[in-house]
Structures are given as structure tokens and as C-alpha cells.
Coordinates of C-alpha atoms and ligand atoms in Angstrom, one line a residue:
M1 CA 5.8 51.7 19.2
T2 CA 2.3 50.7 18.1
S3 CA -0.3 53.3 18.2
A4 CA -3.7 53.9 16.5
R5 CA -1.9 56.3 14.2
S6 CA 0.7 53.8 13.2
V7 CA -1.9 51.1 12.5
L8 CA -4.1 53.5 10.5
S9 CA -1.1 54.7 8.6
A10 CA -0.1 51.1 7.7
L11 CA -3.7 50.5 6.5
R12 CA -3.8 53.6 4.5
H13 CA -0.5 53.0 2.7
D14 CA -1.2 49.3 2.0
K15 CA 1.5 48.1 4.3
P16 CA 1.1 44.7 6.1
L17 CA -0.7 44.7 9.4
R18 CA 1.1 42.5 11.9
P19 CA -0.8 40.3 14.4
D20 CA 0.7 42.6 17.1
D21 CA -0.9 45.7 15.4
L22 CA -4.3 44.0 15.4
Q23 CA -3.9 42.8 19.0
W24 CA -3.0 46.4 20.0
M25 CA -6.0 47.8 18.1
A26 CA -8.5 45.2 19.6
A27 CA -7.2 45.9 23.1
G28 CA -7.5 49.6 22.5
L29 CA -11.1 49.2 21.2
A30 CA -11.9 47.2 24.3
D31 CA -10.4 49.6 26.9
G32 CA -11.2 52.9 25.1
T33 CA -7.6 53.8 24.2
V34 CA -8.8 53.9 20.6
S35 CA -11.2 56.8 20.0
D36 CA -14.4 56.6 18.0
A37 CA -12.8 58.5 15.1
Q38 CA -9.9 56.0 15.0
A39 CA -12.3 53.1 15.3
G40 CA -14.3 54.5 12.3
A41 CA -11.1 55.0 10.3
F42 CA -10.0 51.5 11.1
A43 CA -13.3 49.9 10.0
M44 CA -13.4 52.0 6.8
G45 CA -9.7 51.1 6.1
I46 CA -10.4 47.4 6.4
C47 CA -13.6 47.7 4.3
A48 CA -11.8 49.6 1.5
R49 CA -8.5 47.6 1.5
G50 CA -9.6 44.2 2.7
L51 CA -7.5 41.7 4.6
D52 CA -5.7 38.7 3.4
R53 CA -6.4 35.3 5.0
A54 CA -3.7 35.7 7.6
G55 CA -5.0 39.2 8.4
R56 CA -8.5 37.9 8.9
V57 CA -7.3 35.2 11.2
A58 CA -5.2 37.7 13.2
L59 CA -8.1 40.1 13.5
T60 CA -10.5 37.4 14.6
L61 CA -8.0 36.1 17.3
A62 CA -7.3 39.7 18.4
M63 CA -11.0 40.5 18.8
R64 CA -11.6 37.1 20.6
D65 CA -8.7 37.8 23.0
S66 CA -9.9 41.3 23.7
G67 CA -12.1 39.7 26.4
H68 CA -12.5 36.6 28.4
V69 CA -12.1 33.2 26.6
L70 CA -13.8 30.3 28.3
S71 CA -12.2 26.9 28.7
W72 CA -14.1 23.8 29.6
D73 CA -12.6 21.0 31.7
V74 CA -15.0 18.4 30.5
D75 CA -14.7 14.9 29.1
A76 CA -16.8 15.6 26.0
P77 CA -16.5 17.6 22.8
V78 CA -17.4 21.2 23.2
L79 CA -19.6 22.1 20.2
D80 CA -21.7 24.9 18.8
K81 CA -23.7 26.1 15.9
H82 CA -24.2 29.5 14.4
S83 CA -26.7 30.7 11.8
T84 CA -26.2 33.8 9.7
G85 CA -29.8 34.6 10.2
G86 CA -33.1 33.9 8.6
V87 CA -36.9 33.8 9.2
G88 CA -38.6 31.1 11.1
D89 CA -35.2 29.7 12.1
C90 CA -35.5 28.3 15.6
V91 CA -33.1 25.4 14.9
S92 CA -30.7 26.3 17.8
L93 CA -33.5 25.5 20.3
I94 CA -33.7 22.0 18.9
L95 CA -30.1 21.3 18.0
A96 CA -28.4 22.4 21.3
P97 CA -30.4 20.0 23.5
A98 CA -30.2 17.2 20.8
L99 CA -26.4 17.5 20.7
A100 CA -26.3 17.5 24.5
A101 CA -28.4 14.3 24.5
C102 CA -25.9 12.8 22.1
G103 CA -22.9 13.4 24.4
A104 CA -21.7 16.9 23.5
V105 CA -21.3 20.0 25.6
V106 CA -22.9 23.0 24.0
P107 CA -22.2 26.4 25.5
M108 CA -24.1 28.5 22.9
I109 CA -23.5 32.2 23.0
S110 CA -26.4 33.6 20.9
G111 CA -27.7 36.9 19.6
R112 CA -30.9 38.9 19.3
G113 CA -33.0 39.7 16.2
L114 CA -31.2 41.7 13.5
G115 CA -33.2 43.5 10.8
H116 CA -35.9 41.2 9.5
T117 CA -34.3 38.1 11.1
G118 CA -35.3 36.6 14.4
G119 CA -32.9 36.1 17.4
T120 CA -32.5 33.0 19.5
L121 CA -32.4 35.0 22.8
D122 CA -35.6 36.8 22.0
K123 CA -37.3 33.5 21.3
L124 CA -36.1 32.0 24.5
E125 CA -37.2 35.0 26.5
A126 CA -40.8 34.4 25.3
I127 CA -40.8 31.7 28.0
P128 CA -41.9 33.3 31.3
G129 CA -39.2 33.7 33.9
L130 CA -36.4 32.6 31.7
V131 CA -33.2 34.8 31.9
T132 CA -30.6 34.7 29.0
V133 CA -28.0 37.1 30.5
L134 CA -26.1 34.9 33.0
D135 CA -22.8 35.5 34.7
E136 CA -20.1 32.9 33.9
D137 CA -20.7 30.8 37.1
R138 CA -24.4 30.4 36.3
F139 CA -23.7 29.8 32.6
R140 CA -21.3 27.0 33.7
A141 CA -23.8 25.6 36.1
V142 CA -26.5 25.4 33.4
V143 CA -24.1 23.6 31.0
R144 CA -23.1 21.2 33.8
D145 CA -26.8 20.4 34.6
A146 CA -28.3 20.2 31.1
G147 CA -25.2 19.7 28.8
C148 CA -26.2 22.9 27.0
A149 CA -27.0 26.5 27.7
I150 CA -28.1 29.3 25.3
V151 CA -27.1 32.7 26.6
G152 CA -26.3 36.2 25.6
A153 CA -22.8 37.5 25.4
T154 CA -21.7 39.3 28.6
A155 CA -19.7 42.5 28.6
E156 CA -16.5 40.3 29.0
V157 CA -17.1 38.4 25.7
A158 CA -15.2 40.0 22.8
P159 CA -15.6 43.6 24.0
A160 CA -13.6 44.9 21.0
D161 CA -16.4 43.6 18.7
K162 CA -19.1 45.3 20.8
R163 CA -17.3 48.7 20.3
L164 CA -16.4 48.1 16.6
Y165 CA -19.9 46.8 15.7
A166 CA -21.5 50.0 17.1
V167 CA -19.1 52.1 15.1
R168 CA -19.6 50.1 11.9
D169 CA -23.3 50.5 12.2
V170 CA -23.0 54.3 11.8
T171 CA -20.1 54.4 9.4
S172 CA -21.5 52.2 6.6
T173 CA -18.9 49.5 7.3
V174 CA -21.1 46.6 8.4
D175 CA -21.0 45.1 4.9
S176 CA -17.4 43.8 4.9
L177 CA -16.6 40.1 4.6
D178 CA -13.5 40.6 6.8
L179 CA -15.3 42.5 9.5
I180 CA -18.4 40.2 9.5
T181 CA -16.1 37.1 9.7
A182 CA -14.1 38.5 12.6
S183 CA -17.2 39.8 14.4
I184 CA -19.1 36.5 14.2
L185 CA -16.2 34.3 15.0
A186 CA -14.6 36.4 17.8
K187 CA -17.8 35.9 19.9
K188 CA -18.3 32.3 19.0
L189 CA -14.6 31.3 19.6
A190 CA -14.7 33.1 23.0
G191 CA -17.0 30.2 24.0
G192 CA -13.9 27.9 24.0
L193 CA -15.3 25.6 21.3
E194 CA -13.6 22.6 19.7
G195 CA -16.1 22.3 16.8
L196 CA -18.5 24.6 15.1
V197 CA -21.1 24.3 12.3
L198 CA -22.2 27.4 10.5
D199 CA -25.6 27.5 8.9
V200 CA -25.1 30.0 6.1
K201 CA -28.5 31.0 4.9
V202 CA -29.2 32.0 1.2
G203 CA -32.4 33.3 -0.4
K204 CA -35.0 36.0 0.0
G205 CA -35.3 35.6 3.7
A206 CA -31.6 35.7 4.4
F207 CA -28.9 38.5 4.3
M208 CA -27.1 36.6 1.5
K209 CA -29.5 36.6 -1.4
D210 CA -27.4 34.6 -3.9
M211 CA -25.2 31.6 -3.8
A212 CA -22.0 33.5 -4.8
S213 CA -22.2 35.7 -1.7
A214 CA -23.3 32.9 0.6
R215 CA -20.3 30.8 -0.7
A216 CA -17.9 33.7 -0.1
L217 CA -19.1 34.1 3.4
A218 CA -19.1 30.4 4.1
E219 CA -15.5 30.1 2.8
A220 CA -14.2 33.1 4.7
L221 CA -15.8 31.8 8.0
T222 CA -14.7 28.2 7.7
E223 CA -11.1 29.1 6.6
T224 CA -10.7 31.6 9.4
A225 CA -12.3 29.4 12.1
N226 CA -10.2 26.4 11.1
A227 CA -7.0 28.4 11.0
A228 CA -7.9 29.7 14.5
G229 CA -8.0 26.2 15.8
C230 CA -11.7 25.4 15.8
R231 CA -12.8 22.5 13.5
T232 CA -15.5 24.2 11.5
T233 CA -17.8 23.3 8.6
A234 CA -20.4 25.5 6.9
V235 CA -23.7 24.3 5.4
I236 CA -25.4 26.6 2.9
S237 CA -29.1 26.1 3.4
D238 CA -32.2 27.4 1.8
M239 CA -34.0 30.5 3.0
S240 CA -36.2 31.1 -0.1
Q241 CA -39.1 30.5 2.3
P242 CA -39.4 30.6 6.1
L243 CA -37.9 27.5 7.7
A244 CA -40.7 26.9 10.2
A245 CA -44.4 27.6 9.6
S246 CA -44.4 30.3 12.3
L247 CA -42.5 33.5 12.7
G248 CA -42.4 35.3 16.0
N249 CA -41.0 34.5 19.4
A250 CA -43.6 32.5 21.3
L251 CA -45.0 31.1 18.1
E252 CA -41.6 29.7 17.2
V253 CA -41.1 28.3 20.7
A254 CA -44.4 26.5 20.1
E255 CA -43.1 25.1 16.8
V256 CA -40.0 23.9 18.7
M257 CA -42.1 22.2 21.3
R258 CA -44.2 20.4 18.7
V259 CA -41.0 19.1 17.2
L260 CA -39.5 18.0 20.5
T261 CA -42.6 16.5 21.9
G262 CA -44.4 14.9 18.9
D263 CA -44.3 16.0 15.3
Q264 CA -40.9 15.0 14.0
R265 CA -41.4 15.6 10.3
G266 CA -40.5 18.7 8.3
P267 CA -37.7 21.1 7.7
L268 CA -36.8 21.9 11.3
V269 CA -35.9 18.3 12.0
E270 CA -34.3 17.8 8.6
I271 CA -31.9 20.8 9.1
S272 CA -31.2 20.0 12.8
A273 CA -30.2 16.5 11.8
A274 CA -28.1 17.8 8.9
L275 CA -26.2 20.4 11.0
G276 CA -25.9 18.1 14.0
G277 CA -24.6 15.2 11.8
V278 CA -21.7 17.3 10.6
L279 CA -20.8 18.3 14.2
M280 CA -21.2 14.7 15.5
A281 CA -18.9 13.3 12.8
S282 CA -16.3 16.0 13.2
A283 CA -16.2 15.5 16.9
G284 CA -15.9 11.7 16.7
L285 CA -19.4 11.1 18.2
A286 CA -20.6 9.4 15.1
K287 CA -19.1 7.2 12.4
G288 CA -19.9 9.7 9.6
V289 CA -22.2 12.6 8.8
Q290 CA -25.3 10.4 8.0
D291 CA -24.8 8.4 11.2
G292 CA -24.5 11.6 13.2
A293 CA -27.7 12.9 11.5
D294 CA -29.5 9.7 12.4
L295 CA -28.3 10.0 16.1
I296 CA -29.6 13.6 16.3
A297 CA -32.9 12.6 14.7
A298 CA -33.2 9.7 17.2
A299 CA -32.6 12.0 20.2
I300 CA -35.3 14.3 18.9
R301 CA -37.7 11.4 18.2
D302 CA -37.3 9.6 21.5
G303 CA -37.7 12.6 23.8
R304 CA -34.1 12.9 25.0
A305 CA -33.6 16.3 23.4
A306 CA -36.9 17.5 25.0
E307 CA -35.7 16.3 28.4
R308 CA -32.4 18.3 28.0
F309 CA -34.4 21.3 26.8
G310 CA -36.6 21.2 29.8
R311 CA -33.6 20.9 32.2
M312 CA -31.9 23.9 30.5
L313 CA -35.0 26.0 30.7
A314 CA -35.6 25.2 34.4
A315 CA -31.9 26.0 35.2
M316 CA -32.3 29.3 33.4
G317 CA -35.3 30.3 35.5
G318 CA -38.1 29.0 33.2
P319 CA -41.1 27.0 34.4
V320 CA -40.2 23.6 35.8
R321 CA -43.2 22.0 34.2
F322 CA -42.8 23.7 30.8
L323 CA -42.4 20.4 28.9
E324 CA -45.7 19.0 30.1
D325 CA -47.7 22.2 29.8
W326 CA -45.9 24.5 27.4
A327 CA -49.0 25.8 25.6
R328 CA -50.3 27.2 28.9
F329 CA -47.1 29.1 29.7
L330 CA -46.6 30.8 26.3
P331 CA -48.1 34.3 25.9
E332 CA -50.9 34.6 23.3
A333 CA -51.8 37.6 21.2
P334 CA -55.3 39.1 21.7
V335 CA -56.0 39.4 18.0
I336 CA -55.8 36.4 15.7
R337 CA -56.7 36.9 12.0
E338 CA -56.7 34.7 9.0
V339 CA -55.0 36.0 5.8
T340 CA -56.9 34.5 2.9
A341 CA -55.7 33.7 -0.7
P342 CA -57.1 36.3 -3.2
A343 CA -57.4 33.6 -5.9
D344 CA -56.9 29.9 -6.6
G345 CA -53.3 28.9 -7.3
Y346 CA -50.0 27.4 -6.2
V347 CA -47.5 29.2 -4.0
S348 CA -44.6 30.1 -6.3
D349 CA -42.7 32.7 -4.3
I350 CA -42.4 33.8 -0.7
D351 CA -40.6 37.0 0.2
G352 CA -39.2 36.0 3.6
E353 CA -37.7 39.4 4.3
A354 CA -41.1 41.0 3.8
L355 CA -42.7 38.5 6.2
G356 CA -39.9 39.1 8.7
M357 CA -40.5 42.8 8.5
A358 CA -44.2 42.2 9.0
V359 CA -43.3 40.5 12.3
V360 CA -41.1 43.5 13.2
G361 CA -44.1 45.8 12.4
L362 CA -46.3 43.7 14.7
G363 CA -43.8 44.4 17.5
G364 CA -42.1 41.0 17.4
G365 CA -38.7 42.6 16.5
R366 CA -37.0 45.9 16.9
M367 CA -36.9 49.0 14.8
L368 CA -34.5 50.6 17.4
E369 CA -32.1 48.9 19.7
T370 CA -34.1 50.1 22.6
D371 CA -37.5 48.8 21.4
E372 CA -39.2 46.2 23.6
V373 CA -40.2 43.0 21.8
N374 CA -43.7 41.7 22.2
P375 CA -43.2 37.9 22.5
A376 CA -46.8 36.9 21.6
V377 CA -47.1 38.4 18.1
G378 CA -46.1 37.0 14.7
L379 CA -47.3 34.8 11.9
A380 CA -48.4 31.2 12.1
Q381 CA -49.4 28.4 9.7
V382 CA -47.6 30.2 6.8
V383 CA -48.0 28.2 3.5
R384 CA -45.0 26.6 1.8
L385 CA -43.7 26.9 -1.7
G386 CA -45.7 24.5 -4.0
D387 CA -48.8 24.4 -1.8
A388 CA -52.1 24.5 -3.6
V389 CA -54.6 27.0 -2.2
Q390 CA -58.1 28.0 -3.1
R391 CA -59.5 31.5 -3.1
G392 CA -60.5 32.3 0.5
Q393 CA -58.3 29.6 2.1
P394 CA -55.7 30.8 4.6
L395 CA -52.2 31.8 3.6
A396 CA -51.2 32.5 7.2
M397 CA -52.6 33.5 10.6
V398 CA -51.6 36.9 12.0
H399 CA -51.2 37.1 15.7
A400 CA -51.3 40.8 16.7
A401 CA -51.6 43.1 19.7
R402 CA -54.2 45.4 18.0
P403 CA -56.7 45.1 15.1
D404 CA -54.9 47.9 13.1
A405 CA -51.5 46.1 13.4
A406 CA -53.2 42.9 12.3
D407 CA -54.6 44.7 9.2
A408 CA -51.2 46.0 8.2
A409 CA -49.5 42.6 8.7
A410 CA -52.3 40.9 6.7
R411 CA -51.6 43.3 3.8
A412 CA -47.9 42.6 4.0
V413 CA -48.4 38.8 4.0
R414 CA -50.7 39.0 1.0
D415 CA -48.1 41.1 -0.9
A416 CA -45.3 38.7 0.1
I417 CA -46.8 35.5 -1.1
T418 CA -47.1 35.0 -4.9
L419 CA -49.6 32.5 -6.4
Q420 CA -49.5 31.2 -9.9
P421 CA -51.9 29.0 -11.8
R422 CA -49.5 26.1 -12.3
A423 CA -47.5 24.2 -9.7
P424 CA -43.9 25.3 -9.7
R425 CA -41.6 22.8 -11.4
D426 CA -38.7 22.9 -9.1
L427 CA -38.8 23.3 -5.3
P428 CA -35.6 24.3 -3.7
D429 CA -33.6 21.8 -1.7
L430 CA -33.2 22.6 1.9
I431 CA -29.4 22.0 1.9
H432 CA -27.5 23.4 -1.0
E433 CA -23.8 22.8 -0.2
R434 CA -21.4 21.8 2.5
I435 CA -18.1 23.7 2.8
G436 CA -15.0 23.0 4.9
Ligands
LIG501 N1 -23.4 39.3 13.0 C1 -22.4 39.7 13.8 O1 -22.2 39.2 14.9 N2 -21.5 40.5 13.3 C2 -21.6 41.0 12.0 O2 -20.7 41.8 11.6 C3 -22.7 40.6 11.2 C4 -23.6 39.7 11.8

């Protein structure tokens, strides 16, 4: 008979773990049959020994099936996107409505900020009145109305992951390719998806700092998701500088609104089109990836994505007239301070992690899980790699709740941005590779 002891003993003695063992373990994590000590030993065993491909798929499916798995009775492909986390990455808020405008159904289960990276739910909650924790009926109603909904995972979604993640956090077992893969995909696949695109970020502002580790994560995720029956492609994209010129919840929503209602140039549109193109092609909504990218860009350009976004926000409790008057609705920080360049030069390096931590320091993210996020604070008008600046010109604007917090953030921004006398020769491409 399977028990926590028998599974842990198999792990310890390098014996194969059967799908049944992993199903048992995931169910036990979800219903409390497995104790914290056993959960910690399980996480450590997986970290130390690793899983083979089949084991990774079995663990992902077991964790997905530990809770409720949605199914959609719709006449359209059910698609989603996941980013491994970066700074100034508000792409989900553009891509979900753009995909909906192009004929997909997008039930996006998203997360909150983690470490120096921002979270899609925190960004959405900068919009007054909007609620991201919806029960299943309301989630379905928003998807029906707008074609997309971006919500938090309820307690019924992959509960084994919720338990195991908390245990991993305190047992130094977060950093395992097998556990990260199963954790991310269990939650995503519980959304009942047919197609998924993964935006694996690489660079100073990402968790994966080099191509080798980004590639390893992209391969593990795509192999596992495809084997689990969800058509999945990964795009490895650049995070050697923030994606948008703003970091912080309301400031990033403002960036999104500028893209959706007017300014369609720049990296946010480029990456939305690239990720959306992959999904559109894989779902048969476009003739190929480039055609799909063009369709997504057109939906952003002609206002159809904005219209879906407005419908989604209103259905989630946000202001009905947000599209027309978004600047009036978004909260503003009381202290706005320019950070100036200490010398003439070209921007040659940007430490995105340090900028992300500066936003956390301003109150725009969490140091502790229980911290409240201030939606108004952050950084805006951040320079980009290769920009020429003169001494005294702005590198960024700090939006803060208090003058002392603004001073600390200004120091952090100045330290995070390197200037050199000559223009850097090579600027990084936004998209590095596609896998899967
Ligand atoms: N995000 C998750 O959801 N799980 C992990 O393990 C890491 C990042």
C-alpha cells in the first residue's frame, strides 16, 4: 500500500517513482495526510535526486489533479501565456485581450510579485474597484463576456502546489528544475488549456541570468507541458533591461493603456506580437507565426484589444469608463523626483534586479507575504540601453510615498544604471530563441 514512508523510501533508495506514488503524494499534500516533515523530505529528495522526463510529467499531472481542473465548452481555442518573471513586464495585460480579440478564449490564472519581479495581479489591482480573486462562476462569466479574464488561483487550483511551495520556501528547495516545472505547469494546466506560450526571461532582471539556465528551464517546461497534452512553445526573451519604461503597478497599467490606446511602438508591442503569433499559429488561428504576430499587432493597433480589456475590467469590478479616462482613475504618488545622470555618456548596463528591488523598497512589492502593496509607487521614464544622456538629464523618475523613500530609490537607480563614454556596440535582441 502506498504511504508517505513508501514514497520517501523509494526516493531515498533511487527506486522508480510510479505515477500512482506521485498521485498519492499530491493528494496527501492537498488533504493534509502528508505531514510538513514528509513534504519537506519529499521536496529535498526530488531536489537531490532529480526526476526523469516521465517523472516530471507524472508529478505535474499529479499536482494539477490535486484540485479542480477547468474545462471549457467553447467553440474557440483555449490559450494562455506565462512569463517566468521580469521587471516592467506587463505583457499579459496586452496579450490576453489581444488574443481574445483575435478569436481565442483566454482564462489566465496569474500570480503576484515574487522577489524583485512584478506580478500581474498586483498590477491589475492598481485599478480601483477591480477584484482578481473570483469564484469559478464569476471567472467563467468574465471569460464569456470579454473572451479573457486574468485572475488569481483559488484554493481549489492545484492545492498540492500551494502546500509544497510553502514548504519549499523554508527548506531551501525552491531552486529545482523539476519542482519549478511541476509547480508552474500544475497551476497553468488546471486552467484547461489547449495551447500555452511560455516567456522565459533571461538577463539581469530575470531569475535566469544566463542562456544555459534559461534554455534548461524552457526545455523542461515545454517537454513536460507537451507530454501532458497542452501544445506549448517557449520563447526565451531578453531581460537585460526592463521591458517597459515604467516599473510599479499603476505606472505599468499606464504603460499598457498608452499601448492599447495610442502608442504602438516599442518592446511591449513587439513581444506581445511575438508571443501571440506563436499561440495563434499553434491554435490554427493564423497561417504561421508571422501572420499570427501581424494579427495580434493589428488588434492592438485598431483598438479591438483595448475594447476587450475595457470589457474585462468592467466585468471584474473596475471602472466602466476606464478606457476613456484611465489617467484619472489610476492612483498617483505624492512625491515625484527626477534621478539625474551624474555625467555625460551612453547607457551601457542596467541592473534590472536592483531596479525591481528599488520598487519593492518604495512599497510597490512585498518583503513579506503579508505586506500591503502601494499601487502608486515605482519608477517611470527609465532610460534604455544605448541611450545617450547628458549630465543632469533624467535617468528615471521616482514615484514615492515619502521624500526619504524617494531619496533611497534615487540612489538605487543611479547605482543600477551604468554610463560609459562610447555607445555600446551591440544591443541585445528582444527575442533570443524559440523552443518547442
Ligand atoms: N513560480 C511558481 O509558480 N512556482 C515555482 O516553483 C517557481 C516560480
